[in-house]
PDB file of C-alpha atoms in Angstrom:
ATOM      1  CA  UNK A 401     -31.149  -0.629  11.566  1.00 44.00           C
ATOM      2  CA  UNK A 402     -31.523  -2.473   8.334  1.00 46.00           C
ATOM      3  CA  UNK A 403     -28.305  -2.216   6.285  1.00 62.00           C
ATOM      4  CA  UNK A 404     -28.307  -2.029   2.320  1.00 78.00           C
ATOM      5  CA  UNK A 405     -24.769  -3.407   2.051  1.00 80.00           C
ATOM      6  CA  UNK A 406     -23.876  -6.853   1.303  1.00 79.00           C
ATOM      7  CA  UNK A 407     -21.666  -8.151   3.847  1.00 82.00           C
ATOM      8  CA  UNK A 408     -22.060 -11.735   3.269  1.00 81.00           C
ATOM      9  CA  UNK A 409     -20.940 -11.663  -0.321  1.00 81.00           C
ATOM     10  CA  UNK A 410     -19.342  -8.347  -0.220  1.00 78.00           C
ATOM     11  CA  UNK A 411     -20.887  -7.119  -3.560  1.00 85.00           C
ATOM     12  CA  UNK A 412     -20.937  -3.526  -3.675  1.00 87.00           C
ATOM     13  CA  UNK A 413     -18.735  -2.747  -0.419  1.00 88.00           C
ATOM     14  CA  UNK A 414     -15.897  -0.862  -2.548  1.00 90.00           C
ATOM     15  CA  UNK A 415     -18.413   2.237  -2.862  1.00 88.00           C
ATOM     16  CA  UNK A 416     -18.841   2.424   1.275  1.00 89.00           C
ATOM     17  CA  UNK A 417     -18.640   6.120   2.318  1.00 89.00           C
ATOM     18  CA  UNK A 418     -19.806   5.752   6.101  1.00 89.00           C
ATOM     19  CA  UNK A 419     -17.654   5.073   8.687  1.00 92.00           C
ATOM     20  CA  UNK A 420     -20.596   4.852  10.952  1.00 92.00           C
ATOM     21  CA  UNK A 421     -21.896   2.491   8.280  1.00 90.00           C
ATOM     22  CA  UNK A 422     -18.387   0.192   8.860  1.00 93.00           C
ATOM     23  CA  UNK A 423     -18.181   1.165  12.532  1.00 92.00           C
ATOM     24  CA  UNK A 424     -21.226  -1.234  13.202  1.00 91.00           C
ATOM     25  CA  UNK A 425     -20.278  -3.549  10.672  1.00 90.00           C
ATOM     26  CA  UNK A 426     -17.250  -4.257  12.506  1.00 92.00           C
ATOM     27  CA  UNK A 427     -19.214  -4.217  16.010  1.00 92.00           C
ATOM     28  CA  UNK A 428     -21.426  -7.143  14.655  1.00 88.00           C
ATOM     29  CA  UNK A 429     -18.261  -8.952  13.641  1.00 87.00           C
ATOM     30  CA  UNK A 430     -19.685  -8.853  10.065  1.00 86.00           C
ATOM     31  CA  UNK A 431     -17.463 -10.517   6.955  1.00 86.00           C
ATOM     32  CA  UNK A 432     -15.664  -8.273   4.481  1.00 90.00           C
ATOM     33  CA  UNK A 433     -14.242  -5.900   6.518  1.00 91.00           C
ATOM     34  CA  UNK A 434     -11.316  -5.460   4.676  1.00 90.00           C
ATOM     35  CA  UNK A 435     -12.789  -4.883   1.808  1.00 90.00           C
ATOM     36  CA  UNK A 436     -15.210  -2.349   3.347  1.00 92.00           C
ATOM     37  CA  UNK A 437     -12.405  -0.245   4.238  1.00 94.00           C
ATOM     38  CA  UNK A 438     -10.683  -0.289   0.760  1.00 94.00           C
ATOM     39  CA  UNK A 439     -14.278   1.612   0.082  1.00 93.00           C
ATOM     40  CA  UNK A 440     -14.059   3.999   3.133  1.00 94.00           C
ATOM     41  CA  UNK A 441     -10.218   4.681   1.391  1.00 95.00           C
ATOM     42  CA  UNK A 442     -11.637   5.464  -1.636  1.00 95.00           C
ATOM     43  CA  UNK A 443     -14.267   7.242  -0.600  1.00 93.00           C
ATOM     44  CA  UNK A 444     -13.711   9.547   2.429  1.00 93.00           C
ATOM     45  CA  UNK A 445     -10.854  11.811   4.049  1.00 92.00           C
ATOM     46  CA  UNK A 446      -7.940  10.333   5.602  1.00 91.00           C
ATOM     47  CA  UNK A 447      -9.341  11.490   8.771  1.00 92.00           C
ATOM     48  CA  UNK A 448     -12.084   9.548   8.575  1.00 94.00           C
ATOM     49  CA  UNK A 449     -11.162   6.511   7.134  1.00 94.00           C
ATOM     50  CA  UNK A 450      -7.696   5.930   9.112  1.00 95.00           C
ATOM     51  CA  UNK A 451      -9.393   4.841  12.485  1.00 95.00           C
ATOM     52  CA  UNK A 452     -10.929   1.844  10.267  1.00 95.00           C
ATOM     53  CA  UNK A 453      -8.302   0.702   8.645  1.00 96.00           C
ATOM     54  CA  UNK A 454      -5.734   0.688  11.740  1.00 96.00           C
ATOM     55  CA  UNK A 455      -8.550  -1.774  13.315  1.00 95.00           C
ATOM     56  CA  UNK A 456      -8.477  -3.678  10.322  1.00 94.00           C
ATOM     57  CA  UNK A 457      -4.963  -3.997  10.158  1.00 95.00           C
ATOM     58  CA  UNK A 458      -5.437  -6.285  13.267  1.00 94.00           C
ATOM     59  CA  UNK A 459      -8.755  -8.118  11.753  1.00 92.00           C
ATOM     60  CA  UNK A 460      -7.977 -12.028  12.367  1.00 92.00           C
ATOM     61  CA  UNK A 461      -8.269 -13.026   8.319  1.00 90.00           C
ATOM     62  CA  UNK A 462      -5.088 -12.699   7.075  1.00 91.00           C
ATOM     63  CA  UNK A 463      -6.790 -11.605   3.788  1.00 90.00           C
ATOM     64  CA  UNK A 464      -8.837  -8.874   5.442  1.00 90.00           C
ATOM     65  CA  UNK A 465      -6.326  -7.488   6.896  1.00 93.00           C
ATOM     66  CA  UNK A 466      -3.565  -7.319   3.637  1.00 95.00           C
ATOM     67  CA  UNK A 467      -6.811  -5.505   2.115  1.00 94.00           C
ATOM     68  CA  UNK A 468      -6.242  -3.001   4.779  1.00 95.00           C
ATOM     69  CA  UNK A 469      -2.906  -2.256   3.975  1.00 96.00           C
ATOM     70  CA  UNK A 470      -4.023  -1.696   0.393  1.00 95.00           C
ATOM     71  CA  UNK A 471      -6.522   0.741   1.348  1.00 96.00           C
ATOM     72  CA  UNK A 472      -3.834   2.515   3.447  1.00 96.00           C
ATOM     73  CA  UNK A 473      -1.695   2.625  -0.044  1.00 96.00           C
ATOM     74  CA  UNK A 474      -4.854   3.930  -1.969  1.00 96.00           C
ATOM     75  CA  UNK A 475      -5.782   6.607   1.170  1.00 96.00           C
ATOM     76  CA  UNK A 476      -1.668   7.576  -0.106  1.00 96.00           C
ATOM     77  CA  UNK A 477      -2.164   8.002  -3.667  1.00 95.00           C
ATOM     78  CA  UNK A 478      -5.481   9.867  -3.473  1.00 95.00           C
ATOM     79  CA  UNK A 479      -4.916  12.361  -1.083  1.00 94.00           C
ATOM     80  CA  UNK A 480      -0.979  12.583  -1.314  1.00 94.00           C
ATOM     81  CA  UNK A 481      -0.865  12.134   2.735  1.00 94.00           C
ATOM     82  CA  UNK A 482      -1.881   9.754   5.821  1.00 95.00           C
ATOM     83  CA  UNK A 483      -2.554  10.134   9.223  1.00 95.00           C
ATOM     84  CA  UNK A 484       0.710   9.821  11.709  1.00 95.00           C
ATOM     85  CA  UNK A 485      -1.508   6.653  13.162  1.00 96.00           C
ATOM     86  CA  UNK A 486      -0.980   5.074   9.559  1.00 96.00           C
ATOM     87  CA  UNK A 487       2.415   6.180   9.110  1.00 96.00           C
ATOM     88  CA  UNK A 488       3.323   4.373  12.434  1.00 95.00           C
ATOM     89  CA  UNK A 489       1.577   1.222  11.597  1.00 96.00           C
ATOM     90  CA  UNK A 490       3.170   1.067   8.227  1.00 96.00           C
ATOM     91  CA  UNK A 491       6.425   1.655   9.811  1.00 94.00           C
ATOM     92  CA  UNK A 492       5.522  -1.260  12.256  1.00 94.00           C
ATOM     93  CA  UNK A 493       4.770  -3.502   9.433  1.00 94.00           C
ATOM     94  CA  UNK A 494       7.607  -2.907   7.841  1.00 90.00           C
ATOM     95  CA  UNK A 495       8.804  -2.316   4.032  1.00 88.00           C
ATOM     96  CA  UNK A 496       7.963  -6.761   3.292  1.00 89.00           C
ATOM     97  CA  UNK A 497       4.978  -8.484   3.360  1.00 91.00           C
ATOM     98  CA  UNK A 498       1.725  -7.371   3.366  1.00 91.00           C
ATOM     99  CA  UNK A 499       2.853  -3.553   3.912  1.00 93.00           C
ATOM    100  CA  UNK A 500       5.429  -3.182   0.946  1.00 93.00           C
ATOM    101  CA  UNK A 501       2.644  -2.064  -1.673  1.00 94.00           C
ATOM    102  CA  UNK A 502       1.083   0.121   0.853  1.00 95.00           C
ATOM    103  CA  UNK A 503       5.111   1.479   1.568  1.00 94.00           C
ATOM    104  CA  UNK A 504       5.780   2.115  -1.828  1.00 93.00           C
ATOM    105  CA  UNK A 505       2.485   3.866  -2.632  1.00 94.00           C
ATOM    106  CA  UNK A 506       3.300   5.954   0.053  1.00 95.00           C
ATOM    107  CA  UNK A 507       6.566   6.979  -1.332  1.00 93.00           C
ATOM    108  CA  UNK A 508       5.455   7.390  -4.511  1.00 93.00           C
ATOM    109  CA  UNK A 509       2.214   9.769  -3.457  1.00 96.00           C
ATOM    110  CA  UNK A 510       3.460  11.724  -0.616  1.00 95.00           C
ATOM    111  CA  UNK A 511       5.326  14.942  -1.263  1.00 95.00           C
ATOM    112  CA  UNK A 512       8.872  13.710   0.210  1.00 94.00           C
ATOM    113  CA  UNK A 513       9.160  17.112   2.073  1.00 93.00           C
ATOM    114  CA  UNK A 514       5.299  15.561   4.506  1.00 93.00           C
ATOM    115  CA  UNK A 515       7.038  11.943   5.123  1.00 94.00           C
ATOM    116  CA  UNK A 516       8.263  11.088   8.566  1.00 94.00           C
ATOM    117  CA  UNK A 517      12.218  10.490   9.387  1.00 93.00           C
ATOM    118  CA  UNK A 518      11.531   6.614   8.355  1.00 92.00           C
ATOM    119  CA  UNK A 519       9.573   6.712   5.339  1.00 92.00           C
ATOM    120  CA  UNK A 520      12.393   9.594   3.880  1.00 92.00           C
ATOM    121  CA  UNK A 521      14.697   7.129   5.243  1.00 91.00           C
ATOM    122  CA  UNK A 522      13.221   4.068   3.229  1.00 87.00           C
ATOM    123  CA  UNK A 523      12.878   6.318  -0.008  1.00 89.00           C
ATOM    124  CA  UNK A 524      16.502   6.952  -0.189  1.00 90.00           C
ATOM    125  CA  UNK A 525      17.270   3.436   0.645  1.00 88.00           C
ATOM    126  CA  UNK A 526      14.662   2.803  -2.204  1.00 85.00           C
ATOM    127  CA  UNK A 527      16.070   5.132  -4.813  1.00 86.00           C
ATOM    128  CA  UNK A 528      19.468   3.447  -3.889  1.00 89.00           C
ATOM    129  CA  UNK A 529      18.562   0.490  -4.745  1.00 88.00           C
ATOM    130  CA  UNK A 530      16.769   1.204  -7.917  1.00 85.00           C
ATOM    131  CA  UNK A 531      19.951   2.444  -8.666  1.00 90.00           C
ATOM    132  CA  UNK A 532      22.012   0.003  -8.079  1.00 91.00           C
ATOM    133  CA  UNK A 533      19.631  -2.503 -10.041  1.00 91.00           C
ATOM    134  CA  UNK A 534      19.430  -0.186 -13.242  1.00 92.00           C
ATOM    135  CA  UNK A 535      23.362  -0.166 -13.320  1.00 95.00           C
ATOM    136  CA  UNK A 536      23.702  -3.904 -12.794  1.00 94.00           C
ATOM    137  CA  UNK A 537      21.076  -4.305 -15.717  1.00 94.00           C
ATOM    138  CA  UNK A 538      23.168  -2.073 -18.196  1.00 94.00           C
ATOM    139  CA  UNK A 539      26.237  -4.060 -17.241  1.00 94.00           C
ATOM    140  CA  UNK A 540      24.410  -7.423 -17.795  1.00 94.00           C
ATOM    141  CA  UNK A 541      22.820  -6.102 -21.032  1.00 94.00           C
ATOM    142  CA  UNK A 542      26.252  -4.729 -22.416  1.00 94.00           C
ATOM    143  CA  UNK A 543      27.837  -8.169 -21.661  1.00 93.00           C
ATOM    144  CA  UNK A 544      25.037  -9.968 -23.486  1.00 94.00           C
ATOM    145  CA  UNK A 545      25.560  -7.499 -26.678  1.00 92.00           C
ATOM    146  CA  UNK A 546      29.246  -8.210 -26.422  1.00 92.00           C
ATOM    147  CA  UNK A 547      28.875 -11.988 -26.177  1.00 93.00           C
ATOM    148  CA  UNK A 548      26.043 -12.065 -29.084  1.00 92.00           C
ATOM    149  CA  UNK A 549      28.334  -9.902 -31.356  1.00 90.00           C
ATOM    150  CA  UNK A 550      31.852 -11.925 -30.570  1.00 89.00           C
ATOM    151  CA  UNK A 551      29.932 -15.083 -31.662  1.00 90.00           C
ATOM    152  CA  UNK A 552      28.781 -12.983 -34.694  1.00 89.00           C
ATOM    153  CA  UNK A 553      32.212 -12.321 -35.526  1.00 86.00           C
ATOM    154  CA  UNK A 554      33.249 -15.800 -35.455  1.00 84.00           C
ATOM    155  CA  UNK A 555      30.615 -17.375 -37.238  1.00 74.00           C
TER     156      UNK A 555
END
């Protein structure tokens, strides 16, 4: 089986669309991986692409697998949902690292009403904090404006 996809230089592997396609890509221990998946993401069902990007999620480049998270986090935003095999490994990555983008996408694209307990956990938590920050930015700005205009007043 001859394959028309560049592996070596990865040119072109964004528009993958068969999982069999990446399936013996990964079997042959073939470069690009990650970025193969981002395609599969893009270009297929959750259901479909999800069993490829939990295996690259444990690829042994470090850069292959952070461009598996990021297809997890586009998988998210296009179809508004993931596979409770994705939610779990997000969860066990974490909301740092790697995993935050693919986290918030998550939140951001998923109906809160489909997330797991953790994820409508971490949104609160998120919202919180967001929160918090927008308050503590209104404070600082209103102390700035205050500062400029006493020095105004005494010039």
């Amino acid at each position: 089986m001859t394959s028309a996809w560049d592996w070596e230089g990865g040119e072109g592997l964004l528009s993958l669309d068969d999982p069999e396609e990446w399936d013996a890509a990964y079997a042959c221990g073939r470069d690009h991986l990650g970025t193969a998946v981002i395609g599969l993401a893009l270009n297929c069902p959750p259901a479909q692409a999800a069993p490829r990007i939990l295996r690259a999620m444990r690829l042994p480049d470090a850069g292959q697998r952070a461009y598996a998270f990021t297809a997890a986090g586009h998988a998210a935003r296009l179809n508004g949902e993931l596979t409770p095999e994705l939610y779990d490994a997000l969860r066990a990555a974490g909301h740092r690292g790697v995993a935050e983008t693919a986290v918030d996408d998550t939140l951001t694209f998923v109906p809160f009403r489909e997330l797991p307990p953790w994820f409508k956990w971490r949104y609160v938590v998120s919202a919180a904090r967001g929160q918090a920050e927008s308050w503590r930015l209104t404070v600082a700005y209103a102390a700035e404006d205050a500062r400029q205009a006493l020095r105004r007043s005494r010039s």
